[in-house]
Amino acid sequence: MNGPFSSLMTFPPARHSALERLAQFVSYAGADYAAHRNSDFGPDRPYSVSRLSPYLRYRLITEAEVVNAVLDQHSFRVAEKFIQEVLWRTYWKGWLELRPEVWLRYEKDVVRLTPLYAHDKTLQAALAGTTGLDGFDHWVRELIETGYLHNHARMWFASIWIFTLKLPWVLGADFFLRHLLDADPASNTLSWRWVGGLQTQGKTYLATKENIARFTGGRFAPEGLALHAEPLVDLPIPDPMPLSTFKPHDPTLRSALLLHPEDLHPESLFDHSFRFEQIYLLNDPSFFWGQRAFDFVSSATDELISGLEEKYRVSVKSINAQDHVGVIDGVKQDNIEQIITPYTTQGLVASWIEKQRHQFESAGLSFVIRRRAWDDAFWPHATKGFFPFKEKIPKLLNRFRSS
Ligand SMILES: Cc1cc2nc3c(=O)[nH]c(=O)nc-3n(C[C@H](O)[C@H](O)[C@H](O)COP(=O)(O)OP(=O)(O)OC[C@H]3O[C@@H](n4cnc5c(N)ncnc54)[C@H](O)[C@@H]3O)c2cc1C
């Protein structure tokens, strides 16, 4: 869509752009970030945050790289606020992996509620940005045109959606997933739940006119917002399940790497002990909720492919995610005996992998899933709230410091 924001807030779809953005941001990640991160002066004004989320989402750049770059310039104490925000992502990912039922419930609720609200006037006005609510209507357009909203704007938006417009939170979360470049099942679902009071029991987030005016530099001061935020009610939170474990790869087998949009930096996941005879790249619009995110990842993989061909000295073949049988035939023709793939978290790619894994195994191929050391270290601690998780961060981070 072309609109007033379309030239702003661009996210060049490439790992090298993420690294440049990180390099520019690092000096700001200490006291400046802590002081200004809540301010959102608009997409055309100097940024108070890193805008790394679309790159982190698909792991074009990893959490470990970002945190290490920051700790190379700042002490943990000075950069604590920024590091904690990066670890919020890790925490939400882990929390949902330990409770996949919460994602499955969300998916079912979207399917159930969408037809029920098909003719709802309030929903139509919200999606079109014609509610008349100052700020809210602007964020609708900004989100649709840029694929991004500042964290504070996301919080105000979700709060107004739930408590002022009284719309179901899952439909708001679905709207975000369809437009955000960084659309992520864990961060999105659990943040919406957090605003609605489902995540921390009894604790909601209420957007106020004064807070919005203060942190937007007076750009918006919406009248008529809800004055109370009664926590939403839902089924109880399931107990955390143990994380799945996987067999190690067999170095004697002819192996192929199966790369997918959940983790696009294989160089940091597979050390020199891995040899690949072939790399398969899996990408498909059905892995995304919105076209914009699909386009972003598709462009980012162009740069990735040439880099991988050079590094691993093999060709990278695109595979058609819709043709499940053809995928197996192609792999067999390449004389591959073992498929190795990065772990997929709850979401659309995970469903594909789970289905295909059985087919690979039925066809006599070994299928190996590899999870990152970062996730293995942090996720098991996402059993309770963020506060006890936060306490463990400094000690766990030491494992990922190279010096
Ligand atoms: C209702 C709602 C929905 C959200 N949906 C998503 C989503 O779909 N995908 C997504 O990546 N984030 C989501 N967030 C979290 C957060 O808003 C974005 O990660 C952040 O705005 C990205 O901007 P940034 O990269 O400039 O962040 P920075 O402030 O520079 O933070 C650096 C990195 O830390 C992580 N991070 C920062 N804040 C949070 C947070 N509150 N929760 C989780 N991770 C965080 C992100 O990976 C981010 O790139 C949501 C928040 C809310 C309130």
Short mmCIF file of C-alpha atoms and ligand atoms in Angstrom, two decimals:
data_model
loop_
_atom_site.label_atom_id
_atom_site.label_comp_id
_atom_site.label_asym_id
_atom_site.label_seq_id
_atom_site.Cartn_x
_atom_site.Cartn_y
_atom_site.Cartn_z
CA MET A 1 0.00 0.00 0.00
CA ASN A 2 1.27 3.50 -0.78
CA GLY A 3 0.48 6.04 1.87
CA PRO A 4 2.11 8.73 3.97
CA PHE A 5 4.27 6.20 5.81
CA SER A 6 5.37 4.05 2.92
CA SER A 7 8.77 5.67 2.46
CA LEU A 8 9.44 5.58 6.20
CA MET A 9 10.62 2.93 8.61
CA THR A 10 12.02 0.66 5.95
CA PHE A 11 13.54 -2.69 6.79
CA PRO A 12 16.00 -3.68 4.06
CA PRO A 13 15.57 -7.45 3.82
CA ALA A 14 19.12 -8.70 4.29
CA ARG A 15 21.37 -9.92 7.08
CA HIS A 16 24.00 -7.33 6.25
CA SER A 17 21.37 -4.60 6.86
CA ALA A 18 20.64 -6.09 10.28
CA LEU A 19 24.36 -6.06 11.12
CA GLU A 20 24.64 -2.42 9.99
CA ARG A 21 21.60 -1.47 12.04
CA LEU A 22 23.04 -3.24 15.07
CA ALA A 23 26.41 -1.51 14.64
CA GLN A 24 24.70 1.89 14.48
CA PHE A 25 22.54 1.16 17.50
CA VAL A 26 25.05 -0.41 19.90
CA SER A 27 26.39 2.82 21.42
CA TYR A 28 22.79 3.81 22.20
CA ALA A 29 21.90 0.51 23.92
CA GLY A 30 22.93 1.64 27.42
CA ALA A 31 21.59 4.61 29.37
CA ASP A 32 20.04 6.25 26.26
CA TYR A 33 17.88 3.25 25.53
CA ALA A 34 16.84 2.90 29.17
CA ALA A 35 15.80 6.57 29.29
CA HIS A 36 14.04 6.89 25.93
CA ARG A 37 12.84 3.44 24.87
CA ASN A 38 9.21 4.16 25.82
CA SER A 39 8.92 7.24 23.62
CA ASP A 40 7.31 6.96 20.22
CA PHE A 41 7.58 10.26 18.38
CA GLY A 42 6.45 8.73 15.09
CA PRO A 43 8.01 6.85 12.18
CA ASP A 44 9.59 10.02 10.77
CA ARG A 45 11.40 10.98 14.00
CA PRO A 46 14.72 9.73 15.43
CA TYR A 47 14.25 6.28 16.83
CA SER A 48 14.61 5.40 20.48
CA VAL A 49 14.66 1.66 19.83
CA SER A 50 16.76 -0.68 17.68
CA ARG A 51 14.13 -1.78 15.09
CA LEU A 52 15.90 -5.14 14.92
CA SER A 53 12.78 -7.24 15.50
CA PRO A 54 12.07 -8.38 11.90
CA TYR A 55 15.69 -9.60 11.67
CA LEU A 56 15.61 -11.30 15.06
CA ARG A 57 12.25 -12.87 14.29
CA TYR A 58 13.62 -14.98 11.40
CA ARG A 59 17.05 -15.23 12.98
CA LEU A 60 18.75 -13.38 10.18
CA ILE A 61 20.63 -12.13 13.23
CA THR A 62 20.62 -14.00 16.52
CA GLU A 63 19.91 -12.92 20.07
CA ALA A 64 23.43 -14.03 21.04
CA GLU A 65 24.98 -11.77 18.37
CA VAL A 66 22.92 -8.77 19.47
CA VAL A 67 23.57 -9.22 23.18
CA ASN A 68 27.28 -9.91 22.67
CA ALA A 69 27.70 -6.78 20.49
CA VAL A 70 26.04 -4.73 23.21
CA LEU A 71 28.13 -6.29 26.01
CA ASP A 72 31.30 -5.59 24.01
CA GLN A 73 30.57 -1.87 24.49
CA HIS A 74 28.62 -1.67 27.75
CA SER A 75 28.64 -3.37 31.13
CA PHE A 76 25.67 -5.64 31.88
CA ARG A 77 24.42 -3.12 34.44
CA VAL A 78 24.39 -0.23 31.96
CA ALA A 79 22.76 -2.21 29.14
CA GLU A 80 20.51 -4.26 31.42
CA LYS A 81 17.25 -2.73 30.16
CA PHE A 82 18.02 -3.46 26.50
CA ILE A 83 19.30 -6.97 27.23
CA GLN A 84 16.15 -7.67 29.23
CA GLU A 85 14.00 -6.66 26.27
CA VAL A 86 15.86 -9.04 23.97
CA LEU A 87 15.38 -11.71 26.64
CA TRP A 88 11.65 -10.97 26.75
CA ARG A 89 11.55 -12.42 23.26
CA THR A 90 13.48 -15.49 24.43
CA TYR A 91 11.23 -15.81 27.48
CA TRP A 92 7.98 -15.63 25.46
CA LYS A 93 9.32 -18.17 22.95
CA GLY A 94 10.26 -20.56 25.76
CA TRP A 95 6.99 -19.99 27.65
CA LEU A 96 4.94 -20.99 24.60
CA GLU A 97 7.16 -23.97 23.73
CA LEU A 98 6.50 -25.28 27.24
CA ARG A 99 2.74 -24.73 26.78
CA PRO A 100 1.88 -25.35 23.10
CA GLU A 101 -1.79 -25.71 24.02
CA VAL A 102 -2.05 -21.91 24.47
CA TRP A 103 -1.14 -21.42 20.79
CA LEU A 104 -3.51 -24.15 19.64
CA ARG A 105 -6.35 -22.56 21.63
CA TYR A 106 -5.57 -19.19 20.04
CA GLU A 107 -5.65 -20.67 16.52
CA LYS A 108 -9.02 -22.32 17.19
CA ASP A 109 -10.45 -19.11 18.66
CA VAL A 110 -9.48 -17.10 15.56
CA VAL A 111 -11.30 -19.61 13.36
CA ARG A 112 -14.34 -19.61 15.67
CA LEU A 113 -14.63 -15.83 16.15
CA THR A 114 -13.82 -14.56 12.64
CA PRO A 115 -17.21 -15.49 11.11
CA LEU A 116 -19.08 -14.37 14.23
CA TYR A 117 -17.62 -10.86 13.84
CA ALA A 118 -17.81 -10.72 10.02
CA HIS A 119 -20.40 -7.92 10.10
CA ASP A 120 -19.42 -6.27 13.36
CA LYS A 121 -19.35 -2.50 12.86
CA THR A 122 -16.85 -1.82 15.65
CA LEU A 123 -14.44 -4.39 14.22
CA GLN A 124 -14.82 -2.96 10.73
CA ALA A 125 -14.07 0.56 11.99
CA ALA A 126 -11.07 -0.70 13.97
CA LEU A 127 -9.57 -2.53 10.98
CA ALA A 128 -10.17 0.43 8.68
CA GLY A 129 -8.77 2.95 11.18
CA THR A 130 -12.02 4.91 11.29
CA THR A 131 -12.93 4.66 14.98
CA GLY A 132 -12.37 8.38 15.51
CA LEU A 133 -10.00 7.54 18.38
CA ASP A 134 -6.95 9.80 18.23
CA GLY A 135 -3.79 7.75 17.86
CA PHE A 136 -5.51 4.42 17.33
CA ASP A 137 -6.59 5.19 13.76
CA HIS A 138 -3.08 6.46 13.01
CA TRP A 139 -1.48 3.23 14.33
CA VAL A 140 -3.76 1.14 12.12
CA ARG A 141 -2.43 2.94 9.03
CA GLU A 142 1.16 2.96 10.29
CA LEU A 143 1.03 -0.79 10.90
CA ILE A 144 -0.51 -1.57 7.51
CA GLU A 145 1.91 0.67 5.62
CA THR A 146 5.18 -0.04 7.46
CA GLY A 147 4.74 -3.51 8.98
CA TYR A 148 6.00 -2.17 12.29
CA LEU A 149 4.78 -0.41 15.44
CA HIS A 150 6.80 0.78 18.41
CA ASN A 151 6.32 -1.44 21.50
CA HIS A 152 4.48 1.26 23.44
CA ALA A 153 2.11 1.85 20.48
CA ARG A 154 1.44 -1.92 20.38
CA MET A 155 0.56 -1.82 24.08
CA TRP A 156 -1.77 1.19 23.70
CA PHE A 157 -3.33 -0.35 20.62
CA ALA A 158 -4.03 -3.70 22.29
CA SER A 159 -5.38 -2.02 25.42
CA ILE A 160 -7.77 0.22 23.44
CA TRP A 161 -8.86 -2.74 21.31
CA ILE A 162 -9.70 -4.85 24.36
CA PHE A 163 -10.95 -2.36 26.96
CA THR A 164 -12.32 0.61 24.98
CA LEU A 165 -13.58 -1.05 21.79
CA LYS A 166 -14.37 -4.25 23.67
CA LEU A 167 -13.33 -6.46 20.78
CA PRO A 168 -12.01 -10.03 21.25
CA TRP A 169 -8.25 -9.96 21.84
CA VAL A 170 -7.63 -12.87 19.45
CA LEU A 171 -8.97 -10.85 16.51
CA GLY A 172 -6.61 -8.00 17.38
CA ALA A 173 -3.71 -10.43 17.68
CA ASP A 174 -4.69 -11.88 14.29
CA PHE A 175 -4.73 -8.38 12.75
CA PHE A 176 -1.18 -7.82 14.10
CA LEU A 177 0.05 -11.16 12.74
CA ARG A 178 -1.30 -10.34 9.30
CA HIS A 179 0.57 -7.03 9.11
CA LEU A 180 3.67 -7.13 11.31
CA LEU A 181 6.96 -7.95 9.63
CA ASP A 182 8.07 -9.46 12.93
CA ALA A 183 4.77 -11.40 13.32
CA ASP A 184 5.56 -14.01 15.93
CA PRO A 185 3.21 -16.52 17.60
CA ALA A 186 4.90 -16.25 20.99
CA SER A 187 5.64 -12.51 21.35
CA ASN A 188 2.35 -11.50 19.78
CA THR A 189 -0.08 -13.93 21.44
CA LEU A 190 1.48 -13.64 24.87
CA SER A 191 1.77 -9.83 24.74
CA TRP A 192 -1.91 -9.55 23.82
CA ARG A 193 -2.73 -11.96 26.65
CA TRP A 194 -0.54 -9.92 28.99
CA VAL A 195 -2.40 -6.67 28.13
CA GLY A 196 -5.74 -8.43 28.68
CA GLY A 197 -4.74 -9.78 32.10
CA LEU A 198 -4.54 -13.44 31.07
CA GLN A 199 -0.79 -13.80 31.41
CA THR A 200 -0.10 -12.29 34.84
CA GLN A 201 -3.22 -13.17 36.72
CA GLY A 202 -5.37 -10.16 37.53
CA LYS A 203 -2.86 -7.68 36.05
CA THR A 204 -3.98 -5.73 32.99
CA TYR A 205 -2.48 -2.87 31.00
CA LEU A 206 -4.67 0.22 30.75
CA ALA A 207 -3.78 2.84 28.12
CA THR A 208 -4.51 6.38 29.30
CA LYS A 209 -4.76 9.70 27.48
CA GLU A 210 -2.02 11.20 29.70
CA ASN A 211 0.44 8.37 29.14
CA ILE A 212 -0.13 8.42 25.38
CA ALA A 213 0.26 12.20 25.21
CA ARG A 214 3.46 12.08 27.27
CA PHE A 215 5.20 9.32 25.33
CA THR A 216 4.12 10.49 21.87
CA GLY A 217 5.44 14.00 22.54
CA GLY A 218 1.86 15.32 22.46
CA ARG A 219 1.07 13.91 19.01
CA PHE A 220 -1.99 12.11 20.37
CA ALA A 221 -4.30 12.56 23.36
CA PRO A 222 -7.31 10.33 22.77
CA GLU A 223 -10.58 11.13 24.52
CA GLY A 224 -13.08 8.49 25.57
CA LEU A 225 -10.69 5.69 26.54
CA ALA A 226 -11.84 3.08 29.07
CA LEU A 227 -11.03 4.11 32.63
CA HIS A 228 -10.95 0.58 34.03
CA ALA A 229 -9.46 -2.64 32.72
CA GLU A 230 -11.20 -5.67 34.12
CA PRO A 231 -9.03 -8.77 33.51
CA LEU A 232 -10.33 -11.09 30.78
CA VAL A 233 -11.31 -14.63 31.66
CA ASP A 234 -9.97 -17.73 29.91
CA LEU A 235 -9.23 -21.39 30.57
CA PRO A 236 -6.48 -21.94 33.17
CA ILE A 237 -2.88 -21.75 32.00
CA PRO A 238 -1.63 -25.31 31.37
CA ASP A 239 1.31 -26.61 33.40
CA PRO A 240 4.66 -26.40 31.59
CA MET A 241 5.63 -29.53 29.65
CA PRO A 242 9.22 -30.72 29.36
CA LEU A 243 10.99 -29.58 26.18
CA SER A 244 11.33 -32.23 23.50
CA THR A 245 14.73 -33.85 23.05
CA PHE A 246 16.22 -34.99 19.74
CA LYS A 247 18.64 -37.63 18.52
CA PRO A 248 22.08 -36.37 17.46
CA HIS A 249 23.04 -36.36 13.79
CA ASP A 250 24.97 -39.32 12.37
CA PRO A 251 28.16 -37.94 10.78
CA THR A 252 28.57 -41.06 8.62
CA LEU A 253 25.38 -40.40 6.63
CA ARG A 254 25.06 -38.23 3.52
CA SER A 255 23.31 -35.21 4.97
CA ALA A 256 21.30 -32.29 3.68
CA LEU A 257 20.39 -29.11 5.51
CA LEU A 258 16.72 -28.18 5.36
CA LEU A 259 16.55 -24.43 5.86
CA HIS A 260 13.28 -22.63 6.70
CA PRO A 261 12.15 -19.13 7.70
CA GLU A 262 12.21 -19.85 11.44
CA ASP A 263 16.01 -19.82 11.54
CA LEU A 264 18.00 -18.27 8.72
CA HIS A 265 21.52 -18.24 10.12
CA PRO A 266 22.77 -21.82 9.84
CA GLU A 267 26.43 -20.79 10.15
CA SER A 268 25.96 -20.14 13.88
CA LEU A 269 23.91 -23.29 14.47
CA PHE A 270 25.97 -25.93 12.70
CA ASP A 271 29.65 -25.99 13.56
CA HIS A 272 32.46 -27.46 11.46
CA SER A 273 31.49 -31.02 12.50
CA PHE A 274 28.55 -30.82 10.07
CA ARG A 275 29.03 -31.54 6.38
CA PHE A 276 26.17 -30.96 3.99
CA GLU A 277 25.96 -32.54 0.54
CA GLN A 278 23.01 -30.39 -0.30
CA ILE A 279 21.00 -27.49 1.08
CA TYR A 280 17.23 -27.29 0.62
CA LEU A 281 15.45 -24.02 1.15
CA LEU A 282 11.86 -24.19 2.25
CA ASN A 283 9.76 -21.08 1.84
CA ASP A 284 6.13 -20.61 1.01
CA PRO A 285 3.41 -17.94 1.47
CA SER A 286 1.49 -20.44 3.62
CA PHE A 287 4.18 -20.06 6.33
CA PHE A 288 3.19 -16.43 6.87
CA TRP A 289 0.07 -14.61 7.97
CA GLY A 290 0.79 -11.63 5.73
CA GLN A 291 2.23 -10.96 2.30
CA ARG A 292 4.63 -8.31 3.60
CA ALA A 293 6.42 -10.71 5.93
CA PHE A 294 6.64 -13.32 3.15
CA ASP A 295 8.15 -10.76 0.76
CA PHE A 296 10.64 -9.67 3.44
CA VAL A 297 11.87 -13.22 4.05
CA SER A 298 11.89 -14.11 0.36
CA SER A 299 14.14 -11.16 -0.46
CA ALA A 300 16.37 -11.88 2.53
CA THR A 301 16.96 -15.44 1.35
CA ASP A 302 18.37 -14.20 -2.00
CA GLU A 303 21.46 -12.83 -0.26
CA LEU A 304 21.58 -15.84 2.03
CA ILE A 305 21.69 -18.40 -0.78
CA SER A 306 24.81 -17.05 -2.46
CA GLY A 307 26.58 -16.82 0.91
CA LEU A 308 25.70 -20.42 1.80
CA GLU A 309 26.72 -21.80 -1.59
CA GLU A 310 30.11 -20.20 -1.14
CA LYS A 311 30.54 -21.31 2.46
CA TYR A 312 29.34 -24.92 2.22
CA ARG A 313 30.35 -25.38 -1.45
CA VAL A 314 27.03 -26.98 -2.37
CA SER A 315 24.06 -25.79 -4.35
CA VAL A 316 20.94 -24.51 -2.61
CA LYS A 317 17.69 -25.92 -4.03
CA SER A 318 14.29 -24.41 -3.35
CA ILE A 319 11.67 -27.00 -2.49
CA ASN A 320 7.96 -26.74 -3.04
CA ALA A 321 6.28 -26.91 0.36
CA GLN A 322 2.95 -27.82 -1.22
CA ASP A 323 4.32 -30.94 -2.93
CA HIS A 324 4.97 -33.28 0.01
CA VAL A 325 5.60 -36.36 -2.14
CA GLY A 326 7.79 -34.48 -4.64
CA VAL A 327 9.99 -33.30 -1.77
CA ILE A 328 10.77 -36.90 -0.77
CA ASP A 329 11.42 -37.96 -4.37
CA GLY A 330 13.81 -35.04 -4.90
CA VAL A 331 15.75 -35.86 -1.74
CA LYS A 332 16.06 -39.51 -2.74
CA GLN A 333 17.29 -38.56 -6.21
CA ASP A 334 20.03 -36.53 -4.51
CA ASN A 335 21.07 -39.70 -2.61
CA ILE A 336 20.53 -37.98 0.71
CA GLU A 337 20.25 -40.25 3.78
CA GLN A 338 19.81 -37.70 6.55
CA ILE A 339 17.92 -34.40 6.77
CA ILE A 340 19.09 -31.93 9.40
CA THR A 341 16.94 -28.92 10.18
CA PRO A 342 16.84 -26.09 12.72
CA TYR A 343 14.16 -26.37 15.41
CA THR A 344 10.83 -24.71 14.65
CA THR A 345 8.80 -23.04 17.39
CA GLN A 346 4.98 -23.10 17.52
CA GLY A 347 3.52 -21.77 14.29
CA LEU A 348 2.95 -22.45 10.62
CA VAL A 349 6.39 -23.82 9.70
CA ALA A 350 6.33 -26.21 12.68
CA SER A 351 3.09 -27.77 11.42
CA TRP A 352 4.69 -28.43 8.02
CA ILE A 353 7.87 -29.89 9.53
CA GLU A 354 5.92 -32.17 11.85
CA LYS A 355 3.87 -33.58 8.98
CA GLN A 356 6.84 -33.94 6.63
CA ARG A 357 9.08 -35.51 9.28
CA HIS A 358 6.86 -38.59 9.43
CA GLN A 359 6.95 -38.87 5.63
CA PHE A 360 10.75 -38.61 5.55
CA GLU A 361 11.04 -41.26 8.23
CA SER A 362 8.54 -43.56 6.49
CA ALA A 363 10.68 -43.24 3.37
CA GLY A 364 13.69 -44.49 5.36
CA LEU A 365 15.42 -41.10 5.77
CA SER A 366 16.89 -40.03 9.07
CA PHE A 367 15.42 -36.72 10.28
CA VAL A 368 17.38 -34.71 12.82
CA ILE A 369 16.22 -31.51 14.53
CA ARG A 370 18.78 -29.17 16.01
CA ARG A 371 17.89 -26.58 18.68
CA ARG A 372 20.13 -23.64 19.49
CA ALA A 373 22.25 -23.66 22.65
CA TRP A 374 20.67 -20.26 23.46
CA ASP A 375 17.18 -21.75 23.50
CA ASP A 376 18.33 -24.83 25.41
CA ALA A 377 19.88 -22.59 28.06
CA PHE A 378 17.02 -20.13 28.57
CA TRP A 379 13.74 -21.83 27.68
CA PRO A 380 13.66 -24.36 30.56
CA HIS A 381 13.54 -21.36 32.92
CA ALA A 382 10.35 -19.93 31.37
CA THR A 383 8.21 -21.94 33.76
CA LYS A 384 6.94 -19.02 35.85
CA GLY A 385 6.80 -15.22 35.42
CA PHE A 386 9.45 -13.00 33.85
CA PHE A 387 10.80 -11.87 37.24
CA PRO A 388 12.31 -15.23 38.32
CA PHE A 389 13.50 -15.72 34.71
CA LYS A 390 15.19 -12.30 34.72
CA GLU A 391 17.20 -13.20 37.83
CA LYS A 392 18.90 -16.00 35.91
CA ILE A 393 19.90 -13.89 32.89
CA PRO A 394 23.42 -12.72 33.96
CA LYS A 395 24.62 -16.21 34.87
CA LEU A 396 23.18 -17.85 31.75
CA LEU A 397 24.56 -15.12 29.51
CA ASN A 398 28.11 -15.90 30.66
CA ARG A 399 27.94 -19.12 28.62
CA PHE A 400 27.59 -17.08 25.45
CA ARG A 401 30.42 -14.62 26.04
CA SER A 402 33.38 -15.52 23.87
CA SER A 403 35.96 -13.56 25.89
C1 LIG B 1 0.46 -6.35 21.68
C2 LIG B 1 1.90 -6.63 21.34
C3 LIG B 1 2.21 -7.46 20.25
C4 LIG B 1 3.54 -7.74 19.93
N1 LIG B 1 3.81 -8.57 18.86
C5 LIG B 1 5.10 -8.88 18.56
C6 LIG B 1 5.40 -9.75 17.47
O1 LIG B 1 4.53 -10.29 16.79
N2 LIG B 1 6.72 -10.00 17.20
C7 LIG B 1 7.73 -9.44 17.94
O2 LIG B 1 8.91 -9.70 17.63
N3 LIG B 1 7.46 -8.65 18.99
C8 LIG B 1 6.18 -8.34 19.32
N4 LIG B 1 5.92 -7.51 20.38
C9 LIG B 1 7.05 -7.07 21.24
C10 LIG B 1 7.66 -5.72 20.88
O3 LIG B 1 6.67 -4.75 20.72
C11 LIG B 1 8.55 -5.77 19.63
O4 LIG B 1 9.44 -6.85 19.68
C12 LIG B 1 9.37 -4.47 19.54
O5 LIG B 1 8.49 -3.38 19.46
C13 LIG B 1 10.28 -4.52 18.36
O6 LIG B 1 10.89 -3.27 18.16
P1 LIG B 1 12.46 -3.08 18.30
O7 LIG B 1 13.19 -4.13 17.55
O8 LIG B 1 12.76 -1.66 17.93
O9 LIG B 1 12.65 -3.31 19.86
P2 LIG B 1 13.82 -2.93 20.87
O10 LIG B 1 13.20 -2.14 21.98
O11 LIG B 1 14.98 -2.33 20.20
O12 LIG B 1 14.21 -4.33 21.49
C14 LIG B 1 15.21 -5.19 20.92
C15 LIG B 1 14.61 -6.55 20.65
O13 LIG B 1 14.11 -7.13 21.85
C16 LIG B 1 12.91 -7.86 21.57
N5 LIG B 1 11.81 -7.23 22.32
C17 LIG B 1 11.72 -5.94 22.71
N6 LIG B 1 10.60 -5.72 23.43
C18 LIG B 1 9.97 -6.92 23.48
C19 LIG B 1 8.75 -7.36 24.08
N7 LIG B 1 7.96 -6.54 24.80
N8 LIG B 1 8.39 -8.64 23.91
C20 LIG B 1 9.17 -9.50 23.21
N9 LIG B 1 10.34 -9.14 22.63
C21 LIG B 1 10.73 -7.88 22.77
C22 LIG B 1 12.66 -7.77 20.09
O14 LIG B 1 13.19 -8.91 19.45
C23 LIG B 1 13.42 -6.52 19.71
O15 LIG B 1 13.85 -6.51 18.36
C24 LIG B 1 4.59 -7.20 20.72
C25 LIG B 1 4.28 -6.36 21.79
C26 LIG B 1 2.96 -6.08 22.09
C27 LIG B 1 2.66 -5.18 23.26
#
